[in-house]
mmCIF file of C-alpha atoms in Angstrom:
data_model
loop_
_atom_site.group_PDB
_atom_site.id
_atom_site.type_symbol
_atom_site.label_atom_id
_atom_site.label_comp_id
_atom_site.label_asym_id
_atom_site.label_seq_id
_atom_site.Cartn_x
_atom_site.Cartn_y
_atom_site.Cartn_z
ATOM 1 C CA MET A 21 -29.507 -1.029 -0.280
ATOM 2 C CA SER A 22 -32.507 0.140 1.739
ATOM 3 C CA ALA A 23 -31.998 2.479 4.682
ATOM 4 C CA ALA A 24 -33.573 -0.136 6.970
ATOM 5 C CA LEU A 25 -31.148 -2.860 5.844
ATOM 6 C CA ARG A 26 -28.210 -0.466 6.143
ATOM 7 C CA LYS A 27 -29.287 0.351 9.709
ATOM 8 C CA LEU A 28 -29.573 -3.347 10.572
ATOM 9 C CA LEU A 29 -26.077 -4.014 9.205
ATOM 10 C CA ASP A 30 -24.653 -0.998 11.001
ATOM 11 C CA ALA A 31 -26.105 -2.315 14.264
ATOM 12 C CA LYS A 32 -24.308 -5.666 13.894
ATOM 13 C CA PRO A 33 -21.436 -5.953 16.367
ATOM 14 C CA ASP A 34 -18.355 -4.974 14.365
ATOM 15 C CA SER A 35 -15.423 -7.343 14.193
ATOM 16 C CA LEU A 36 -12.895 -8.182 11.500
ATOM 17 C CA ARG A 37 -14.343 -11.705 11.437
ATOM 18 C CA ALA A 38 -17.893 -10.408 10.867
ATOM 19 C CA ARG A 39 -16.666 -7.982 8.237
ATOM 20 C CA GLY A 40 -14.293 -10.330 6.436
ATOM 21 C CA LEU A 41 -10.718 -9.567 5.356
ATOM 22 C CA ASN A 42 -11.900 -8.628 1.861
ATOM 23 C CA ARG A 43 -14.089 -5.866 3.281
ATOM 24 C CA PHE A 44 -11.199 -4.218 5.168
ATOM 25 C CA ALA A 45 -9.438 -1.666 2.965
ATOM 26 C CA PRO A 46 -6.055 -1.563 4.790
ATOM 27 C CA TYR A 47 -5.754 -5.359 4.404
ATOM 28 C CA LEU A 48 -6.567 -5.266 0.675
ATOM 29 C CA MET A 49 -4.321 -2.267 0.032
ATOM 30 C CA ASN A 50 -1.378 -3.852 1.861
ATOM 31 C CA ARG A 51 -1.824 -7.083 -0.145
ATOM 32 C CA ILE A 52 -2.043 -5.198 -3.459
ATOM 33 C CA ILE A 53 0.798 -2.752 -2.811
ATOM 34 C CA GLY A 54 2.981 -5.481 -1.267
ATOM 35 C CA ARG A 55 2.650 -7.567 -4.427
ATOM 36 C CA TYR A 56 2.933 -4.583 -6.783
ATOM 37 C CA ASN A 57 6.139 -3.330 -5.116
ATOM 38 C CA ARG A 58 7.690 -6.796 -4.950
ATOM 39 C CA THR A 59 7.075 -7.504 -8.637
ATOM 40 C CA LEU A 60 8.362 -4.074 -9.627
ATOM 41 C CA ARG A 61 11.467 -4.416 -7.424
ATOM 42 C CA ALA A 62 12.379 -7.653 -9.223
ATOM 43 C CA GLU A 63 11.884 -6.049 -12.634
ATOM 44 C CA LEU A 64 13.953 -3.013 -11.648
ATOM 45 C CA ALA A 65 16.746 -5.211 -10.258
ATOM 46 C CA GLN A 66 17.109 -6.813 -13.677
ATOM 47 C CA LEU A 67 17.798 -3.332 -15.046
ATOM 48 C CA GLY A 68 20.269 -2.560 -12.222
ATOM 49 C CA LEU A 69 17.784 -0.144 -10.612
ATOM 50 C CA THR A 70 16.282 0.142 -7.145
ATOM 51 C CA THR A 71 12.853 1.253 -5.967
ATOM 52 C CA PRO A 72 14.064 4.550 -4.387
ATOM 53 C CA LYS A 73 15.958 5.410 -7.592
ATOM 54 C CA MET A 74 12.903 4.706 -9.764
ATOM 55 C CA ARG A 75 10.724 6.753 -7.407
ATOM 56 C CA ALA A 76 13.167 9.679 -7.421
ATOM 57 C CA LEU A 77 13.138 9.655 -11.236
ATOM 58 C CA ALA A 78 9.327 9.412 -11.281
ATOM 59 C CA VAL A 79 8.711 12.234 -8.799
ATOM 60 C CA LEU A 80 11.317 14.545 -10.341
ATOM 61 C CA SER A 81 9.829 13.942 -13.803
ATOM 62 C CA VAL A 82 6.673 15.614 -12.457
ATOM 63 C CA ARG A 83 8.064 17.971 -9.773
ATOM 64 C CA ASP A 84 11.515 19.069 -10.830
ATOM 65 C CA GLY A 85 13.599 21.267 -8.523
ATOM 66 C CA ILE A 86 12.367 20.255 -5.062
ATOM 67 C CA MET A 87 14.094 19.785 -1.718
ATOM 68 C CA ILE A 88 15.135 16.345 -0.480
ATOM 69 C CA ASN A 89 12.548 16.351 2.312
ATOM 70 C CA GLU A 90 9.749 16.967 -0.214
ATOM 71 C CA LEU A 91 11.148 14.256 -2.466
ATOM 72 C CA CYS A 92 11.142 11.816 0.472
ATOM 73 C CA VAL A 93 7.464 12.527 1.170
ATOM 74 C CA TYR A 94 6.450 12.005 -2.447
ATOM 75 C CA ALA A 95 8.659 8.918 -2.812
ATOM 76 C CA VAL A 96 7.691 7.387 0.555
ATOM 77 C CA ALA A 97 11.400 7.025 1.384
ATOM 78 C CA GLU A 98 13.574 7.562 4.444
ATOM 79 C CA GLN A 99 15.835 10.589 4.090
ATOM 80 C CA SER A 100 18.993 8.523 4.752
ATOM 81 C CA THR A 101 18.097 6.076 1.974
ATOM 82 C CA MET A 102 17.153 8.854 -0.441
ATOM 83 C CA SER A 103 20.312 10.822 0.341
ATOM 84 C CA ARG A 104 22.518 7.839 -0.581
ATOM 85 C CA THR A 105 20.395 7.170 -3.669
ATOM 86 C CA LEU A 106 20.772 10.796 -4.812
ATOM 87 C CA ASP A 107 24.550 10.656 -4.269
ATOM 88 C CA ARG A 108 24.774 7.736 -6.691
ATOM 89 C CA MET A 109 22.368 9.376 -9.136
ATOM 90 C CA GLU A 110 24.458 12.551 -9.101
ATOM 91 C CA GLU A 111 27.669 10.566 -9.740
ATOM 92 C CA THR A 112 26.071 8.885 -12.756
ATOM 93 C CA GLY A 113 24.647 12.147 -14.094
ATOM 94 C CA LEU A 114 20.944 11.408 -13.565
ATOM 95 C CA ILE A 115 20.308 14.330 -11.219
ATOM 96 C CA GLU A 116 21.955 17.596 -10.200
ATOM 97 C CA ARG A 117 21.810 19.455 -6.891
ATOM 98 C CA ARG A 118 21.733 23.217 -7.474
ATOM 99 C CA PRO A 119 21.406 26.146 -5.047
ATOM 100 C CA ASP A 120 17.915 27.498 -4.512
ATOM 101 C CA ALA A 121 17.745 31.002 -6.073
ATOM 102 C CA ARG A 122 15.612 32.110 -3.097
ATOM 103 C CA ASP A 123 17.898 30.621 -0.418
ATOM 104 C CA SER A 124 21.515 29.950 -1.367
ATOM 105 C CA ARG A 125 22.034 27.583 1.576
ATOM 106 C CA ALA A 126 19.299 25.250 0.300
ATOM 107 C CA ARG A 127 19.850 22.911 -2.615
ATOM 108 C CA LEU A 128 17.181 21.780 -5.011
ATOM 109 C CA ILE A 129 17.251 18.492 -6.879
ATOM 110 C CA HIS A 130 16.910 18.591 -10.635
ATOM 111 C CA LEU A 131 16.572 15.803 -13.146
ATOM 112 C CA THR A 132 19.170 15.945 -15.933
ATOM 113 C CA ASP A 133 18.336 15.140 -19.546
ATOM 114 C CA ASP A 134 19.872 11.694 -18.981
ATOM 115 C CA GLY A 135 17.670 11.183 -15.914
ATOM 116 C CA ARG A 136 14.583 12.198 -17.831
ATOM 117 C CA ALA A 137 15.511 9.920 -20.722
ATOM 118 C CA LEU A 138 16.000 7.007 -18.318
ATOM 119 C CA PHE A 139 12.589 7.561 -16.758
ATOM 120 C CA ASP A 140 11.019 7.762 -20.220
ATOM 121 C CA THR A 141 12.319 4.235 -20.882
ATOM 122 C CA LEU A 142 10.830 2.999 -17.578
ATOM 123 C CA TRP A 143 7.416 4.650 -17.849
ATOM 124 C CA PRO A 144 5.813 2.180 -20.319
ATOM 125 C CA SER A 145 6.336 -0.747 -17.926
ATOM 126 C CA LEU A 146 5.105 1.307 -14.924
ATOM 127 C CA SER A 147 2.069 2.333 -16.920
ATOM 128 C CA ALA A 148 1.469 -1.292 -17.964
ATOM 129 C CA ALA A 149 1.703 -2.454 -14.330
ATOM 130 C CA ASP A 150 -0.884 0.181 -13.406
ATOM 131 C CA ALA A 151 -3.155 -0.910 -16.270
ATOM 132 C CA ARG A 152 -2.853 -4.523 -15.122
ATOM 133 C CA LEU A 153 -4.145 -3.522 -11.669
ATOM 134 C CA PHE A 154 -7.232 -1.962 -13.288
ATOM 135 C CA GLU A 155 -8.037 -4.848 -15.652
ATOM 136 C CA GLY A 156 -11.810 -5.296 -15.805
ATOM 137 C CA VAL A 157 -12.505 -1.928 -14.122
ATOM 138 C CA GLY A 158 -14.328 0.585 -16.361
ATOM 139 C CA PRO A 159 -13.102 4.172 -16.909
ATOM 140 C CA GLU A 160 -15.763 5.761 -14.683
ATOM 141 C CA ASP A 161 -14.993 3.378 -11.831
ATOM 142 C CA GLN A 162 -11.284 4.107 -12.294
ATOM 143 C CA ASP A 163 -11.995 7.841 -12.005
ATOM 144 C CA ARG A 164 -14.070 7.332 -8.879
ATOM 145 C CA PHE A 165 -11.417 5.046 -7.391
ATOM 146 C CA LEU A 166 -8.662 7.632 -7.971
ATOM 147 C CA ALA A 167 -10.840 10.387 -6.473
ATOM 148 C CA ILE A 168 -11.354 8.275 -3.322
ATOM 149 C CA LEU A 169 -7.612 7.542 -3.075
ATOM 150 C CA ASP A 170 -6.922 11.258 -3.396
ATOM 151 C CA ARG A 171 -9.389 11.956 -0.598
ATOM 152 C CA MET A 172 -7.852 9.199 1.557
ATOM 153 C CA LEU A 173 -4.388 10.693 1.166
ATOM 154 C CA ARG A 174 -5.727 14.078 2.285
ATOM 155 C CA ASN A 175 -7.473 12.386 5.227
ATOM 156 C CA ILE A 176 -4.344 10.624 6.438
ATOM 157 C CA ARG A 177 -1.261 12.536 5.323
ATOM 158 C CA ALA A 178 1.030 14.176 7.842
ATOM 159 C CA HIS A 179 2.527 16.662 5.356
ATOM 160 C CA GLU A 180 0.852 19.379 3.329
ATOM 161 C CA ILE A 181 1.930 17.767 0.030
ATOM 162 C CA MET B 9 -17.617 12.211 -20.029
ATOM 163 C CA SER B 10 -18.482 11.998 -23.739
ATOM 164 C CA ALA B 11 -16.990 9.238 -25.860
ATOM 165 C CA ALA B 12 -15.386 11.879 -28.091
ATOM 166 C CA LEU B 13 -13.660 13.590 -25.162
ATOM 167 C CA ARG B 14 -12.522 10.245 -23.762
ATOM 168 C CA LYS B 15 -11.027 9.357 -27.164
ATOM 169 C CA LEU B 16 -9.209 12.687 -27.312
ATOM 170 C CA LEU B 17 -7.774 12.161 -23.836
ATOM 171 C CA ASP B 18 -6.778 8.589 -24.645
ATOM 172 C CA ALA B 19 -4.908 9.846 -27.715
ATOM 173 C CA LYS B 20 -2.772 12.220 -25.622
ATOM 174 C CA PRO B 21 0.803 10.978 -25.318
ATOM 175 C CA ASP B 22 0.935 9.206 -21.969
ATOM 176 C CA SER B 23 3.516 10.249 -19.399
ATOM 177 C CA LEU B 24 3.486 10.481 -15.632
ATOM 178 C CA ARG B 25 3.953 14.241 -15.989
ATOM 179 C CA ALA B 26 0.917 14.557 -18.298
ATOM 180 C CA ARG B 27 -1.121 12.331 -16.028
ATOM 181 C CA GLY B 28 -0.044 13.837 -12.702
ATOM 182 C CA LEU B 29 1.052 11.934 -9.594
ATOM 183 C CA ASN B 30 -2.467 12.149 -8.144
ATOM 184 C CA ARG B 31 -3.866 10.257 -11.134
ATOM 185 C CA PHE B 32 -1.458 7.315 -10.714
ATOM 186 C CA ALA B 33 -2.930 4.696 -8.388
ATOM 187 C CA PRO B 34 0.334 2.978 -7.316
ATOM 188 C CA TYR B 35 1.715 6.353 -6.177
ATOM 189 C CA LEU B 36 -1.406 7.215 -4.168
ATOM 190 C CA MET B 37 -1.676 3.729 -2.672
ATOM 191 C CA ASN B 38 1.983 3.717 -1.615
ATOM 192 C CA ARG B 39 1.572 7.143 0.013
ATOM 193 C CA ILE B 40 -1.597 6.093 1.848
ATOM 194 C CA ILE B 41 -0.400 2.662 2.969
ATOM 195 C CA GLY B 42 3.042 4.004 3.879
ATOM 196 C CA ARG B 43 1.458 6.563 6.192
ATOM 197 C CA TYR B 44 -1.181 4.161 7.529
ATOM 198 C CA ASN B 45 1.415 1.502 8.387
ATOM 199 C CA ARG B 46 3.829 3.995 9.948
ATOM 200 C CA THR B 47 1.157 5.511 12.209
ATOM 201 C CA LEU B 48 -0.099 2.075 13.217
ATOM 202 C CA ARG B 49 3.435 0.809 13.903
ATOM 203 C CA ALA B 50 3.995 3.688 16.333
ATOM 204 C CA GLU B 51 0.682 3.006 18.094
ATOM 205 C CA LEU B 52 1.425 -0.722 18.330
ATOM 206 C CA ALA B 53 4.915 -0.062 19.701
ATOM 207 C CA GLN B 54 3.376 1.849 22.609
ATOM 208 C CA LEU B 55 1.470 -1.356 23.428
ATOM 209 C CA GLY B 56 4.623 -3.481 23.068
ATOM 210 C CA LEU B 57 3.305 -4.975 19.814
ATOM 211 C CA THR B 58 4.736 -5.245 16.296
ATOM 212 C CA THR B 59 3.068 -5.110 12.887
ATOM 213 C CA PRO B 60 3.622 -8.838 12.085
ATOM 214 C CA LYS B 61 2.172 -9.807 15.481
ATOM 215 C CA MET B 62 -0.909 -7.614 14.990
ATOM 216 C CA ARG B 63 -1.358 -9.011 11.489
ATOM 217 C CA ALA B 64 -1.053 -12.617 12.691
ATOM 218 C CA LEU B 65 -3.723 -11.923 15.339
ATOM 219 C CA ALA B 66 -5.952 -10.212 12.738
ATOM 220 C CA VAL B 67 -5.680 -12.953 10.114
ATOM 221 C CA LEU B 68 -6.109 -15.810 12.608
ATOM 222 C CA SER B 69 -9.173 -14.083 14.090
ATOM 223 C CA VAL B 70 -10.785 -14.601 10.660
ATOM 224 C CA ARG B 71 -8.997 -17.731 9.353
ATOM 225 C CA ASP B 72 -8.090 -19.889 12.324
ATOM 226 C CA GLY B 73 -6.097 -23.098 11.794
ATOM 227 C CA ILE B 74 -4.029 -22.282 8.704
ATOM 228 C CA MET B 75 -0.458 -23.105 7.680
ATOM 229 C CA ILE B 76 2.363 -20.611 8.128
ATOM 230 C CA ASN B 77 2.766 -20.074 4.362
ATOM 231 C CA GLU B 78 -0.902 -19.126 4.062
ATOM 232 C CA LEU B 79 -0.582 -16.827 7.064
ATOM 233 C CA CYS B 80 2.403 -15.113 5.423
ATOM 234 C CA VAL B 81 0.420 -14.443 2.243
ATOM 235 C CA TYR B 82 -2.516 -12.950 4.149
ATOM 236 C CA ALA B 83 -0.242 -10.964 6.471
ATOM 237 C CA VAL B 84 2.132 -9.780 3.693
ATOM 238 C CA ALA B 85 5.074 -11.030 5.781
ATOM 239 C CA GLU B 86 8.302 -12.882 5.096
ATOM 240 C CA GLN B 87 8.220 -16.454 6.397
ATOM 241 C CA SER B 88 11.379 -15.938 8.499
ATOM 242 C CA THR B 89 9.876 -12.890 10.216
ATOM 243 C CA MET B 90 6.531 -14.610 10.767
ATOM 244 C CA SER B 91 8.199 -17.756 12.099
ATOM 245 C CA ARG B 92 10.050 -15.763 14.792
ATOM 246 C CA THR B 93 6.876 -13.812 15.564
ATOM 247 C CA LEU B 94 4.888 -17.035 16.007
ATOM 248 C CA ASP B 95 7.591 -18.464 18.291
ATOM 249 C CA ARG B 96 7.183 -15.505 20.623
ATOM 250 C CA MET B 97 3.391 -15.626 20.372
ATOM 251 C CA GLU B 98 3.425 -19.326 21.264
ATOM 252 C CA GLU B 99 5.683 -18.663 24.284
ATOM 253 C CA THR B 100 3.273 -16.004 25.552
ATOM 254 C CA GLY B 101 0.211 -18.191 24.942
ATOM 255 C CA LEU B 102 -1.338 -16.156 22.106
ATOM 256 C CA ILE B 103 -1.243 -18.959 19.522
ATOM 257 C CA GLU B 104 -0.805 -22.730 19.415
ATOM 258 C CA ARG B 105 0.690 -24.900 16.694
ATOM 259 C CA ARG B 106 -1.232 -28.193 16.411
ATOM 260 C CA PRO B 107 -0.870 -31.131 14.002
ATOM 261 C CA ASP B 108 -3.141 -31.077 10.958
ATOM 262 C CA ALA B 109 -5.689 -33.920 11.332
ATOM 263 C CA ARG B 110 -5.320 -34.602 7.609
ATOM 264 C CA ASP B 111 -1.516 -34.597 7.579
ATOM 265 C CA SER B 112 0.256 -35.243 10.878
ATOM 266 C CA ARG B 113 3.545 -33.788 9.585
ATOM 267 C CA ALA B 114 1.923 -30.415 8.970
ATOM 268 C CA ARG B 115 1.147 -28.021 11.776
ATOM 269 C CA LEU B 116 -1.681 -25.537 11.774
ATOM 270 C CA ILE B 117 -1.661 -22.277 13.677
ATOM 271 C CA HIS B 118 -4.531 -21.577 16.041
ATOM 272 C CA LEU B 119 -5.410 -18.501 18.026
ATOM 273 C CA THR B 120 -5.836 -19.172 21.750
ATOM 274 C CA ASP B 121 -8.559 -17.505 23.809
ATOM 275 C CA ASP B 122 -5.900 -15.082 25.080
ATOM 276 C CA GLY B 123 -4.876 -14.277 21.510
ATOM 277 C CA ARG B 124 -8.471 -13.667 20.481
ATOM 278 C CA ALA B 125 -9.043 -11.477 23.545
ATOM 279 C CA LEU B 126 -5.924 -9.437 22.710
ATOM 280 C CA PHE B 127 -7.098 -8.883 19.140
ATOM 281 C CA ASP B 128 -10.550 -7.866 20.417
ATOM 282 C CA THR B 129 -8.852 -5.068 22.373
ATOM 283 C CA LEU B 130 -6.946 -3.933 19.250
ATOM 284 C CA TRP B 131 -9.834 -4.042 16.783
ATOM 285 C CA PRO B 132 -11.546 -0.767 17.803
ATOM 286 C CA SER B 133 -8.423 1.266 16.995
ATOM 287 C CA LEU B 134 -7.863 -0.619 13.709
ATOM 288 C CA SER B 135 -11.485 -0.023 12.789
ATOM 289 C CA ALA B 136 -11.153 3.656 13.707
ATOM 290 C CA ALA B 137 -8.022 3.998 11.551
ATOM 291 C CA ASP B 138 -9.960 2.467 8.644
ATOM 292 C CA ALA B 139 -12.900 4.823 9.250
ATOM 293 C CA ARG B 140 -10.500 7.783 9.264
ATOM 294 C CA LEU B 141 -9.262 6.790 5.796
ATOM 295 C CA PHE B 142 -12.853 6.854 4.496
ATOM 296 C CA GLU B 143 -13.862 10.187 6.071
ATOM 297 C CA GLY B 144 -16.057 12.075 3.621
ATOM 298 C CA VAL B 145 -16.618 9.021 1.385
ATOM 299 C CA GLY B 146 -20.245 7.834 1.247
ATOM 300 C CA PRO B 147 -21.300 4.203 1.883
ATOM 301 C CA GLU B 148 -21.960 3.428 -1.795
ATOM 302 C CA ASP B 149 -18.585 4.794 -2.829
ATOM 303 C CA GLN B 150 -16.960 2.771 -0.041
ATOM 304 C CA ASP B 151 -18.630 -0.386 -1.371
ATOM 305 C CA ARG B 152 -17.509 0.354 -4.905
ATOM 306 C CA PHE B 153 -13.978 1.144 -3.704
ATOM 307 C CA LEU B 154 -13.733 -2.174 -1.825
ATOM 308 C CA ALA B 155 -15.064 -4.072 -4.847
ATOM 309 C CA ILE B 156 -12.358 -2.508 -7.036
ATOM 310 C CA LEU B 157 -9.641 -3.335 -4.469
ATOM 311 C CA ASP B 158 -10.904 -6.919 -4.396
ATOM 312 C CA ARG B 159 -10.710 -7.063 -8.194
ATOM 313 C CA MET B 160 -7.204 -5.526 -8.140
ATOM 314 C CA LEU B 161 -5.984 -8.166 -5.714
ATOM 315 C CA ARG B 162 -7.312 -10.904 -8.005
ATOM 316 C CA ASN B 163 -5.657 -9.188 -10.983
ATOM 317 C CA ILE B 164 -2.245 -9.018 -9.344
ATOM 318 C CA ARG B 165 -1.904 -11.757 -6.733
ATOM 319 C CA ALA B 166 0.599 -14.568 -7.184
ATOM 320 C CA HIS B 167 -1.206 -16.951 -4.807
ATOM 321 C CA GLU B 168 -4.682 -18.411 -5.036
ATOM 322 C CA ILE B 169 -5.720 -16.850 -1.722
#
């Protein structure tokens, strides 16, 4: 696009109507994530799992031994919900809470071998759902898309993780 | 990236741990949209508004005169929630429900002048929140990002809109 045309477009009075819903990222992202989460929730329910449980398994598979508040940030979960979820996961042997070696009052959450094995069985369908999102998008565009998402998260996040 | 390197990477056993959370789009999108929606909800609450109400105003400002089920798809809202929201918006003169000229049993939802004026006052802060997401991302990358989101929505959506 020429600089002159860009300037002309930039000068147009901005409104959602002039822009169009499909040119407004928060709209598109809410539609996509709303559908993605709903489909996944139904699939998980068939396996007797919930979204917070799946997310706890996913995050701990990458960042084992973190505090509940960190887990809640990564998992986009309320602490009350996550606390109940972890109680059930501890009862069924999927996670363990162990004292922090650096601070005995704090407890860190660890995935057990059973928890890791359960997430390994879930990962192929999560990976397939991700691949379905990207159908028709080439590898370079996928890389650029992920880099922009990463930048967006740094632009907007309230926590340092 | 060379084809040989890409092939090598593709051959690596796939796991979320090997990939990293920040290379998994559904994780990043949930983090970003979770934070975006939470911040916006707090801002709207200060104005006495709710997310479904703002979304109804936004969608109707672009697609006036649609059915409630279409509005729910665009607004990513449950029909029961949206129905109650529209009742209150009708009482306060922000929308009107009018018979469909093509089917007198169906009712279409229209934004009133007051509703349009209210959305006009909200749009600058929505637009600013969108711009904040894209800070540091150039115009061409923004265009490419939106095109990929648009493709993703077509890949995943359950409705034809």
